[in-house]
PDB file of C-alpha atoms in Angstrom:
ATOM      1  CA  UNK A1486      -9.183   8.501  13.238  1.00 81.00           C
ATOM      2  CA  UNK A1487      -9.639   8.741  17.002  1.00 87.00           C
ATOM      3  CA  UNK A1488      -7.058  10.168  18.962  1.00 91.00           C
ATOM      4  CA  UNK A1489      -6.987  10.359  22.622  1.00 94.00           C
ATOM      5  CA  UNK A1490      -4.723  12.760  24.584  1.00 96.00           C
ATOM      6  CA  UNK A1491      -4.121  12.524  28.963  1.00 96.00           C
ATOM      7  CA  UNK A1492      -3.276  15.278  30.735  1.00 92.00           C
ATOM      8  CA  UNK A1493      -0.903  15.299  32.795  1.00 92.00           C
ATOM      9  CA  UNK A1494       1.408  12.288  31.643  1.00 93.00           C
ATOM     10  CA  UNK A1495       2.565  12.216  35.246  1.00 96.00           C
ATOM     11  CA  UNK A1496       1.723  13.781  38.952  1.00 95.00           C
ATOM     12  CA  UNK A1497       2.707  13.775  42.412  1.00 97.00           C
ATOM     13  CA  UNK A1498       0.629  14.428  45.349  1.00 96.00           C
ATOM     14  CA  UNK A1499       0.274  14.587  48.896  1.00 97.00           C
ATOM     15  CA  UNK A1500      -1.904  11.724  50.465  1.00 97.00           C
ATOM     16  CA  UNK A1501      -5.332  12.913  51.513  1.00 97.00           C
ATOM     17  CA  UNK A1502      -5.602  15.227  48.130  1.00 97.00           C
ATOM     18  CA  UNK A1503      -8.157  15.475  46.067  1.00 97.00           C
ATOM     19  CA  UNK A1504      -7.123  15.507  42.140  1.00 95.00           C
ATOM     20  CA  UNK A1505      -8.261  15.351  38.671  1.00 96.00           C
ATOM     21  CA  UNK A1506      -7.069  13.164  35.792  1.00 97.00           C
ATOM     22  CA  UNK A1507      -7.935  14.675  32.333  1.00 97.00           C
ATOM     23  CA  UNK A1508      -9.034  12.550  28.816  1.00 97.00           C
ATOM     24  CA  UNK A1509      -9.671  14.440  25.923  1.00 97.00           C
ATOM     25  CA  UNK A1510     -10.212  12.856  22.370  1.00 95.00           C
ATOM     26  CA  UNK A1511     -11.183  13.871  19.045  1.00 93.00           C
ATOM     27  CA  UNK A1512     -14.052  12.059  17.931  1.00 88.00           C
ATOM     28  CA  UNK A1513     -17.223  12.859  19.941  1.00 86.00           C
ATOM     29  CA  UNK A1514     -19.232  10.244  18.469  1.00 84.00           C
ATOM     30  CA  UNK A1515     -18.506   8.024  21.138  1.00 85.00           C
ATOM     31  CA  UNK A1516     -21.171   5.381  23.088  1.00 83.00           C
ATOM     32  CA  UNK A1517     -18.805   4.936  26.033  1.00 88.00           C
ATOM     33  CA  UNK A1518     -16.091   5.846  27.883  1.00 93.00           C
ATOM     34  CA  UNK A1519     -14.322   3.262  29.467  1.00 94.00           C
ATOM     35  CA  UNK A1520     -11.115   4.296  32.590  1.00 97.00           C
ATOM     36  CA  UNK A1521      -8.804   1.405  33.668  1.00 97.00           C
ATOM     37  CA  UNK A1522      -5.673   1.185  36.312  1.00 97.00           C
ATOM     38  CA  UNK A1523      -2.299  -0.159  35.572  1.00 96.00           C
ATOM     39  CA  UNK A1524      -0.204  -1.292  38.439  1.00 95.00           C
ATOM     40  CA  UNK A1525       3.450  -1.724  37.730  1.00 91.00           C
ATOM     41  CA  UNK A1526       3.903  -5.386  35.576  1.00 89.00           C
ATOM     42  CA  UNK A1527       0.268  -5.812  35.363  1.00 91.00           C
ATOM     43  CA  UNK A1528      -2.835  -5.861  33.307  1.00 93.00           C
ATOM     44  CA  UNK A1529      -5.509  -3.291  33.145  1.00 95.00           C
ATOM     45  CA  UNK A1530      -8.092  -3.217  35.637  1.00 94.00           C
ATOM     46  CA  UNK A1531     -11.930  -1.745  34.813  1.00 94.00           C
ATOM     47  CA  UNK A1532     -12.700   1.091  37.023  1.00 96.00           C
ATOM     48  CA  UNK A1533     -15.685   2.925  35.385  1.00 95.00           C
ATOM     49  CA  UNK A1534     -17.751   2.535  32.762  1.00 92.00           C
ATOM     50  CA  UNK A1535     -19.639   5.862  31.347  1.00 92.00           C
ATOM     51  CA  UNK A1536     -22.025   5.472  28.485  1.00 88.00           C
ATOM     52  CA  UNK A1537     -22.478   8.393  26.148  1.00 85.00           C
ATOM     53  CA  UNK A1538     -26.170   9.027  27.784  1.00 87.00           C
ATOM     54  CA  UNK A1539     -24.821   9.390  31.502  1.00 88.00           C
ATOM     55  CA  UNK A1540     -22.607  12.528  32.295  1.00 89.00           C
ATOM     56  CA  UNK A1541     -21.334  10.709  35.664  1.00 94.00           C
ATOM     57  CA  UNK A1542     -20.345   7.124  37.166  1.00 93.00           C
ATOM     58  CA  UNK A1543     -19.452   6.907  40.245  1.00 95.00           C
ATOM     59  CA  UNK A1544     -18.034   4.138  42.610  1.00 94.00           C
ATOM     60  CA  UNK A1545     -16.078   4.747  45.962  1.00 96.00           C
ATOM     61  CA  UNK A1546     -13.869   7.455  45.855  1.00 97.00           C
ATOM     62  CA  UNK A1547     -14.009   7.581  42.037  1.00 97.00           C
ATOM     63  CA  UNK A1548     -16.131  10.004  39.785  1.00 97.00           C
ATOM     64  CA  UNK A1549     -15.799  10.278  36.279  1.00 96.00           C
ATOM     65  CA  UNK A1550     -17.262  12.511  33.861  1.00 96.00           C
ATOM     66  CA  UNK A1551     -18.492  12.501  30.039  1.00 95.00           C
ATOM     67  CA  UNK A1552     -18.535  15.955  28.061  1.00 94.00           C
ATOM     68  CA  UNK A1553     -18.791  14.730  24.367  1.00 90.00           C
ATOM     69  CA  UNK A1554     -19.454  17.771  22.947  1.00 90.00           C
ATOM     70  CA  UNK A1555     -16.466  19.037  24.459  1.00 93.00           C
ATOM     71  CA  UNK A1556     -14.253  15.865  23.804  1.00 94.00           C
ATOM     72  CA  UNK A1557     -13.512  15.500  27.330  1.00 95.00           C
ATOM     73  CA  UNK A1558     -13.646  13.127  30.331  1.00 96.00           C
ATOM     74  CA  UNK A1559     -12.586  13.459  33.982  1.00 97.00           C
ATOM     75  CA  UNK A1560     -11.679  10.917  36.581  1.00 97.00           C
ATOM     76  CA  UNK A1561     -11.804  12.311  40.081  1.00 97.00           C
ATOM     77  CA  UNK A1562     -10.171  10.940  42.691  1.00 97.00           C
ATOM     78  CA  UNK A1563     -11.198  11.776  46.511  1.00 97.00           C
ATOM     79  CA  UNK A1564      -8.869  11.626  49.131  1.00 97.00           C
ATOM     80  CA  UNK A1565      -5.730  10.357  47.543  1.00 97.00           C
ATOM     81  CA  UNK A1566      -3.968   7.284  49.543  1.00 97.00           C
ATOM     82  CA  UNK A1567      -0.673   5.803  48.565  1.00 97.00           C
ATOM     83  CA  UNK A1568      -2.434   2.673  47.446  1.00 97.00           C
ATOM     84  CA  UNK A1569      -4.191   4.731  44.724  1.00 97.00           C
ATOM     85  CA  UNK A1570      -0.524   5.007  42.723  1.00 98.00           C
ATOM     86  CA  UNK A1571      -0.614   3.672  39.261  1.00 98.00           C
ATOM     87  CA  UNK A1572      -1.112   4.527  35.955  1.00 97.00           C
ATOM     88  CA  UNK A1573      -4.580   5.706  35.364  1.00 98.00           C
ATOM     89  CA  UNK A1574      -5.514   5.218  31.082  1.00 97.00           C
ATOM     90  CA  UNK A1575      -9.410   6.025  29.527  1.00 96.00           C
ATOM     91  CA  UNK A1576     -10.106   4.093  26.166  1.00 94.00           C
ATOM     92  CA  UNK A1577     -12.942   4.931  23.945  1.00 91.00           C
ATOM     93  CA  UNK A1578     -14.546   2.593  20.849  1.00 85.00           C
ATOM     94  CA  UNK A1579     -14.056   3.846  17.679  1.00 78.00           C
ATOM     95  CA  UNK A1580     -16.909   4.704  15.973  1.00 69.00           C
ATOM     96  CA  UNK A1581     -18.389   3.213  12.733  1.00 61.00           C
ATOM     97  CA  UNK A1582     -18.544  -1.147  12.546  1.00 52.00           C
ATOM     98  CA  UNK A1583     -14.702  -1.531  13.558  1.00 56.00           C
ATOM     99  CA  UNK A1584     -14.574  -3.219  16.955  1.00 73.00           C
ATOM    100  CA  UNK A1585     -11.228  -1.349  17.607  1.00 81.00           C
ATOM    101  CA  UNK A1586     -10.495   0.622  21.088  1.00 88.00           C
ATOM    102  CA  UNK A1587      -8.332   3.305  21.128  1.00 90.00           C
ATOM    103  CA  UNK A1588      -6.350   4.122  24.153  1.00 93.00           C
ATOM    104  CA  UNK A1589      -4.444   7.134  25.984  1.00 94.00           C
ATOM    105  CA  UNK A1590      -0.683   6.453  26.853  1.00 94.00           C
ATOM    106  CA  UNK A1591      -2.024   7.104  30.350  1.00 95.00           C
ATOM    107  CA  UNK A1592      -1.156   9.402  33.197  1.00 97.00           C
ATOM    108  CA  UNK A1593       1.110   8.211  35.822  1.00 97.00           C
ATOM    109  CA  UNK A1594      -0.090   8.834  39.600  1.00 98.00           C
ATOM    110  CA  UNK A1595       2.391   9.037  42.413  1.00 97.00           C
ATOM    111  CA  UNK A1596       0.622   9.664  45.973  1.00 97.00           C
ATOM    112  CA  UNK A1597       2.982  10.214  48.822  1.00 97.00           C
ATOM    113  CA  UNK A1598       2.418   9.266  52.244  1.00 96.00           C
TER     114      UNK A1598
ATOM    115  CA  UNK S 138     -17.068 -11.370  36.722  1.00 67.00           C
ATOM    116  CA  UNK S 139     -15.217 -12.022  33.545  1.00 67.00           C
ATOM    117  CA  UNK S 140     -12.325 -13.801  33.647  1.00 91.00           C
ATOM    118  CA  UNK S 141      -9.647 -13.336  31.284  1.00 96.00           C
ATOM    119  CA  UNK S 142      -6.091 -15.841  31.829  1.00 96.00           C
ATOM    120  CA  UNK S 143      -2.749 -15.515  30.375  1.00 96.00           C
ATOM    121  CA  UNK S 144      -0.717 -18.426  30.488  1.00 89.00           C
ATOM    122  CA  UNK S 145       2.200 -16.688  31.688  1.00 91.00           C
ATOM    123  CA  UNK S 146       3.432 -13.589  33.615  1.00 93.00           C
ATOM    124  CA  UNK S 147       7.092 -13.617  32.295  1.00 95.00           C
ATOM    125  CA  UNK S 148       8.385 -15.659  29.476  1.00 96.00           C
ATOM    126  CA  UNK S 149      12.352 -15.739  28.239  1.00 97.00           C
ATOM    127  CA  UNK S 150      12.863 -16.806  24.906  1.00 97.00           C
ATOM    128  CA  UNK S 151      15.659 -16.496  22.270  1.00 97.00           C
ATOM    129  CA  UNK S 152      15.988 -14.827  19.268  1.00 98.00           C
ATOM    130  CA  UNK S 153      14.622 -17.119  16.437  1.00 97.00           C
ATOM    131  CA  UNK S 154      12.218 -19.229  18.865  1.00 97.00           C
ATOM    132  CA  UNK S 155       8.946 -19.842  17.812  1.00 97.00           C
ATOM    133  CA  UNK S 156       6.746 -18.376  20.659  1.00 97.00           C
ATOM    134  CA  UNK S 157       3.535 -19.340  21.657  1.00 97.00           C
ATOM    135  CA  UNK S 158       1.028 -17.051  24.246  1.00 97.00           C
ATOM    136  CA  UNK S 159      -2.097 -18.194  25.207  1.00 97.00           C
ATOM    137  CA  UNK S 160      -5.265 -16.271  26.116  1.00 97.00           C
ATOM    138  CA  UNK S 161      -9.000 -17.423  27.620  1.00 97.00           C
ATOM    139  CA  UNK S 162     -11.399 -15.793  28.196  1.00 97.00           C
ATOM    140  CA  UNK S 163     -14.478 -17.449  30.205  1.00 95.00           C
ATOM    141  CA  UNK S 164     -17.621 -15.260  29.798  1.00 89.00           C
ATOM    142  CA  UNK S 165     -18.908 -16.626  25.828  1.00 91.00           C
ATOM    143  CA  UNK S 166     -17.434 -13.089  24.469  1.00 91.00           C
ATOM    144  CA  UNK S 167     -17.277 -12.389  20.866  1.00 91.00           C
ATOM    145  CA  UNK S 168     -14.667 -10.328  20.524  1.00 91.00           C
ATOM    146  CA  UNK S 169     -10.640 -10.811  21.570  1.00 95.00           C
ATOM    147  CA  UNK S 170      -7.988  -8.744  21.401  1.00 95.00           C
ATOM    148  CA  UNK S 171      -4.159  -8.814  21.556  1.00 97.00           C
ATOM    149  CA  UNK S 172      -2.502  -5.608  22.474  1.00 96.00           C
ATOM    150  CA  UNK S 173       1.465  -4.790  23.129  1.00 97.00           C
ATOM    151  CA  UNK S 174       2.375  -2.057  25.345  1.00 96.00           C
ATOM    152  CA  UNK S 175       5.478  -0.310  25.714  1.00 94.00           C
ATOM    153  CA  UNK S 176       6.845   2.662  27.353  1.00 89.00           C
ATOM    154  CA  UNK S 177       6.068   5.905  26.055  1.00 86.00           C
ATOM    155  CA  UNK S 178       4.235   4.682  22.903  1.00 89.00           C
ATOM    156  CA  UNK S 179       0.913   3.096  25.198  1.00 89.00           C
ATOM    157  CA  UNK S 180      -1.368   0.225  24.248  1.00 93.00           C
ATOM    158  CA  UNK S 181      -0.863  -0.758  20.286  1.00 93.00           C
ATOM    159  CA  UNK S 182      -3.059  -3.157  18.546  1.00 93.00           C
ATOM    160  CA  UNK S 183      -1.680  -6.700  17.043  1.00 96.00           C
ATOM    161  CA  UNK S 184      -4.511  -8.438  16.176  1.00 95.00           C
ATOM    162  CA  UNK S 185      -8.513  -9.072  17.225  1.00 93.00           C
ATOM    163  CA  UNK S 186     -10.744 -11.358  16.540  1.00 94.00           C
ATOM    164  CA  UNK S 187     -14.660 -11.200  16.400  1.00 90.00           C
ATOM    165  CA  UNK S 188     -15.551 -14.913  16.020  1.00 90.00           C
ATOM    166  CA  UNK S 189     -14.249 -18.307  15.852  1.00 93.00           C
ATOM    167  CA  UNK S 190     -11.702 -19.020  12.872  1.00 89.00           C
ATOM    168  CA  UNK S 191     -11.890 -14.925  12.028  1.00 91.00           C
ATOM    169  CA  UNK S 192      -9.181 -12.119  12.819  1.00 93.00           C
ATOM    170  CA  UNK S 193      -8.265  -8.416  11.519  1.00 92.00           C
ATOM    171  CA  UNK S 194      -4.999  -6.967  11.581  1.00 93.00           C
ATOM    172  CA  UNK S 195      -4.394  -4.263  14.132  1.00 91.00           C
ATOM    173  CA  UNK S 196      -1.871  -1.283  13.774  1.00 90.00           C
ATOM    174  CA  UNK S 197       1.250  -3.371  14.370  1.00 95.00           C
ATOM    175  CA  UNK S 198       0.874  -7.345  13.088  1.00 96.00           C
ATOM    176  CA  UNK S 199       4.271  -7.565  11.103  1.00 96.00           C
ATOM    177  CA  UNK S 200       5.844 -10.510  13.099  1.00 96.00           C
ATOM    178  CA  UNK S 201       2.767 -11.950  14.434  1.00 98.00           C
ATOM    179  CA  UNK S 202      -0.085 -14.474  13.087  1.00 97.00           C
ATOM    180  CA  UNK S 203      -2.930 -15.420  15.805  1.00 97.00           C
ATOM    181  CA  UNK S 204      -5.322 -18.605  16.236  1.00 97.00           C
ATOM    182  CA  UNK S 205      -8.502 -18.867  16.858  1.00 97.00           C
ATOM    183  CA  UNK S 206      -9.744 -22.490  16.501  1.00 95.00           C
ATOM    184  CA  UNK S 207     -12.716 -21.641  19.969  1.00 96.00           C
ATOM    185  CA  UNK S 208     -14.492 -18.898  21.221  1.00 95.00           C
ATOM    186  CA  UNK S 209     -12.625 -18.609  24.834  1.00 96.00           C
ATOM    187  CA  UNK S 210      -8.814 -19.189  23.124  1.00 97.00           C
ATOM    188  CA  UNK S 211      -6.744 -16.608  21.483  1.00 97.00           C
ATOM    189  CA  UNK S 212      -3.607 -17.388  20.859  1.00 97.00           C
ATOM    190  CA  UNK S 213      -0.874 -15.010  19.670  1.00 98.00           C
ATOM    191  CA  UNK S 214       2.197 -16.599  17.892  1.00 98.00           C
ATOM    192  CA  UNK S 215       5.589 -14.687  17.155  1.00 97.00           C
ATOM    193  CA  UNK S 216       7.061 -16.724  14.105  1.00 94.00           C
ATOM    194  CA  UNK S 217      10.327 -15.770  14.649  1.00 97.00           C
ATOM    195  CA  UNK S 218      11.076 -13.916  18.179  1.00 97.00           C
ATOM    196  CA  UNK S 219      12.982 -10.991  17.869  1.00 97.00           C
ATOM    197  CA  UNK S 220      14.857  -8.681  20.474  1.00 97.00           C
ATOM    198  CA  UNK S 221      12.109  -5.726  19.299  1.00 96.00           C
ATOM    199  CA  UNK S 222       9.617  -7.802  20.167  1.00 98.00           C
ATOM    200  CA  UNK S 223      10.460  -7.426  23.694  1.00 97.00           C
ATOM    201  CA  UNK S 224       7.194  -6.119  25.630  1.00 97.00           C
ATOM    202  CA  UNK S 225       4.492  -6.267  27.891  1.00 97.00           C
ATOM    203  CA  UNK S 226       1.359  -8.467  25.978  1.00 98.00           C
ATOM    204  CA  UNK S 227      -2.021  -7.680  27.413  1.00 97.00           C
ATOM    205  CA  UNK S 228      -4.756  -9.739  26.018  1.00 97.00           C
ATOM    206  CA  UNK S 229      -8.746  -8.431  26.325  1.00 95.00           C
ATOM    207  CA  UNK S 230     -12.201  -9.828  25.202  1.00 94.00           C
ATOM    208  CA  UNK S 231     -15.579  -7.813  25.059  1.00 90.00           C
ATOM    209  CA  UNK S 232     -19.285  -8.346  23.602  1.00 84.00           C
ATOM    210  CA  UNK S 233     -19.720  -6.708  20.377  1.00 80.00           C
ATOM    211  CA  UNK S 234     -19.999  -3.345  20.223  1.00 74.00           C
ATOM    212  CA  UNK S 235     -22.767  -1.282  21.048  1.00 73.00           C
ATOM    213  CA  UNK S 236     -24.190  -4.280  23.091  1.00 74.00           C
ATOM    214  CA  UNK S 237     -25.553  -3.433  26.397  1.00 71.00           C
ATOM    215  CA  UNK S 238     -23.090  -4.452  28.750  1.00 69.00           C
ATOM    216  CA  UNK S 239     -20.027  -3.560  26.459  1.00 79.00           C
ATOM    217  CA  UNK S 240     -17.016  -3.202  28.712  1.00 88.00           C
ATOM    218  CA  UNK S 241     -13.447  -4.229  27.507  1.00 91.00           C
ATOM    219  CA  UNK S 242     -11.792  -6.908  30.107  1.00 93.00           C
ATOM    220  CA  UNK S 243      -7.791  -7.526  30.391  1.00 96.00           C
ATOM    221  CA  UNK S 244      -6.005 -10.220  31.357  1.00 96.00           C
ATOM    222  CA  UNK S 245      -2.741  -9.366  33.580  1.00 95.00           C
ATOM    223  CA  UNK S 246      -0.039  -9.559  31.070  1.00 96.00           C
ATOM    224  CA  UNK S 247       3.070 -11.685  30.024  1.00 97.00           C
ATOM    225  CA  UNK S 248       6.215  -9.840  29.969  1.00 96.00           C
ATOM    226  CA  UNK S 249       8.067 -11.304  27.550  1.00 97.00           C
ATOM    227  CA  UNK S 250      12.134 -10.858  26.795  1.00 97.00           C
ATOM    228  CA  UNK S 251      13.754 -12.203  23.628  1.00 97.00           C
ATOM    229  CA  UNK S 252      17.175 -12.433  24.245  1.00 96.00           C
TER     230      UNK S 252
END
């Protein structure tokens, strides 16, 4: 059974920092890697899509990475600005036929003017 | 870009209501989801569906049934509210899986309270 961990559940920064949100999980047989936002009360927005083939997406100040073999992904985030607070979550398809999507509990991003 | 609408943002019902929420999606996908999410314990699965008239149990249906009578409606029905069912709903559609162009897409959410 999948299982996907976020690291850390919660950080603070400084606006104009640049940081890194962590996704591990435990199944590496994975086609794609998918990261979302959360603002407070809302749905989930679609911020980069990373198939299994690439080992970077990019768009804006956003980078993420892929390392199956390690279990790991990375969202990068340049140049923090208040706006960029929410709750960041990655969600990978399970593998085999099941169309299910398993989901971190997300880490919660706090940037401080 | 896809478009996926919730009927409603916040919804008050009472305990032993029969609640109704309503999801469309407006891109032809197969594949619809309906998700709870609460603090601390994340995203949990109710119920999907991958084509008209079929559905799968997630982790958590006990208390729930869904509809699917079209491909762009999902609805999610709570028989018989209860106070634990208090929580954010977040319904999503995709393609299939491993179709080019896979990408999950969420609507924005009804907060429901069962009083």
């Amino acid at each position: 059974k999948q299982e996907v961990t976020q690291i850390p559940a919660a950080l603070s920064v400084p606006e104009g920092e640049n940081l890194v949100l962590n996704c591990s999980f435990t199944d590496s047989a994975i086609y794609n890697l998918q990261w979302f936002r959360q603002d407070p009360g809302k749905g989930l927005t679609s911020l980069l899509l990373i198939q299994s083939s690439q080992r970077e997406q990019t768009s804006g100040r956003l980078n993420a990475s892929l390392d199956k073999s390690s279990g790991r992904s990375t969202l990068y985030i340049a140049a923090s600005q208040p706006g960029d607070s929410a709750t960041y979550l990655c969600a990978v398809p399970n593998s085999g036929g099941y169309q299910k999507v398993t989901f971190g509990i997300g880490t919660k991003l706090q940037v401080i003017p | 870009d896809v478009k996926v609408t919730q009927s409603s943002r916040y919804l008050v019902k009472r305990t032993g209501e029969k609640v109704f929420l309503e999801c469309v999606q407006d891109m032809d996908h197969e594949n619809m989801f309906w998700y709870r999410q609460d603090p601390g314990l994340g995203l949990r699965l109710i119920y999907f569906s991958y084509d008209v008239k079929m559905k799968e149990k997630g982790d958590i249906p006990e208390g729930y049934s869904v509809s699917r009578e079209k491909k762009e409606r999902f609805s999610l029905i709570l028989e018989s509210a209860s106070t634990n069912q208090t929580s954010m709903y977040l319904c999503a559609s995709s393609l299939v899986q491993r179709t080019p162009g896979w990408k999950l897409f969420f609507g924005s959410g009804t907060q429901l309270s069962v009083l």
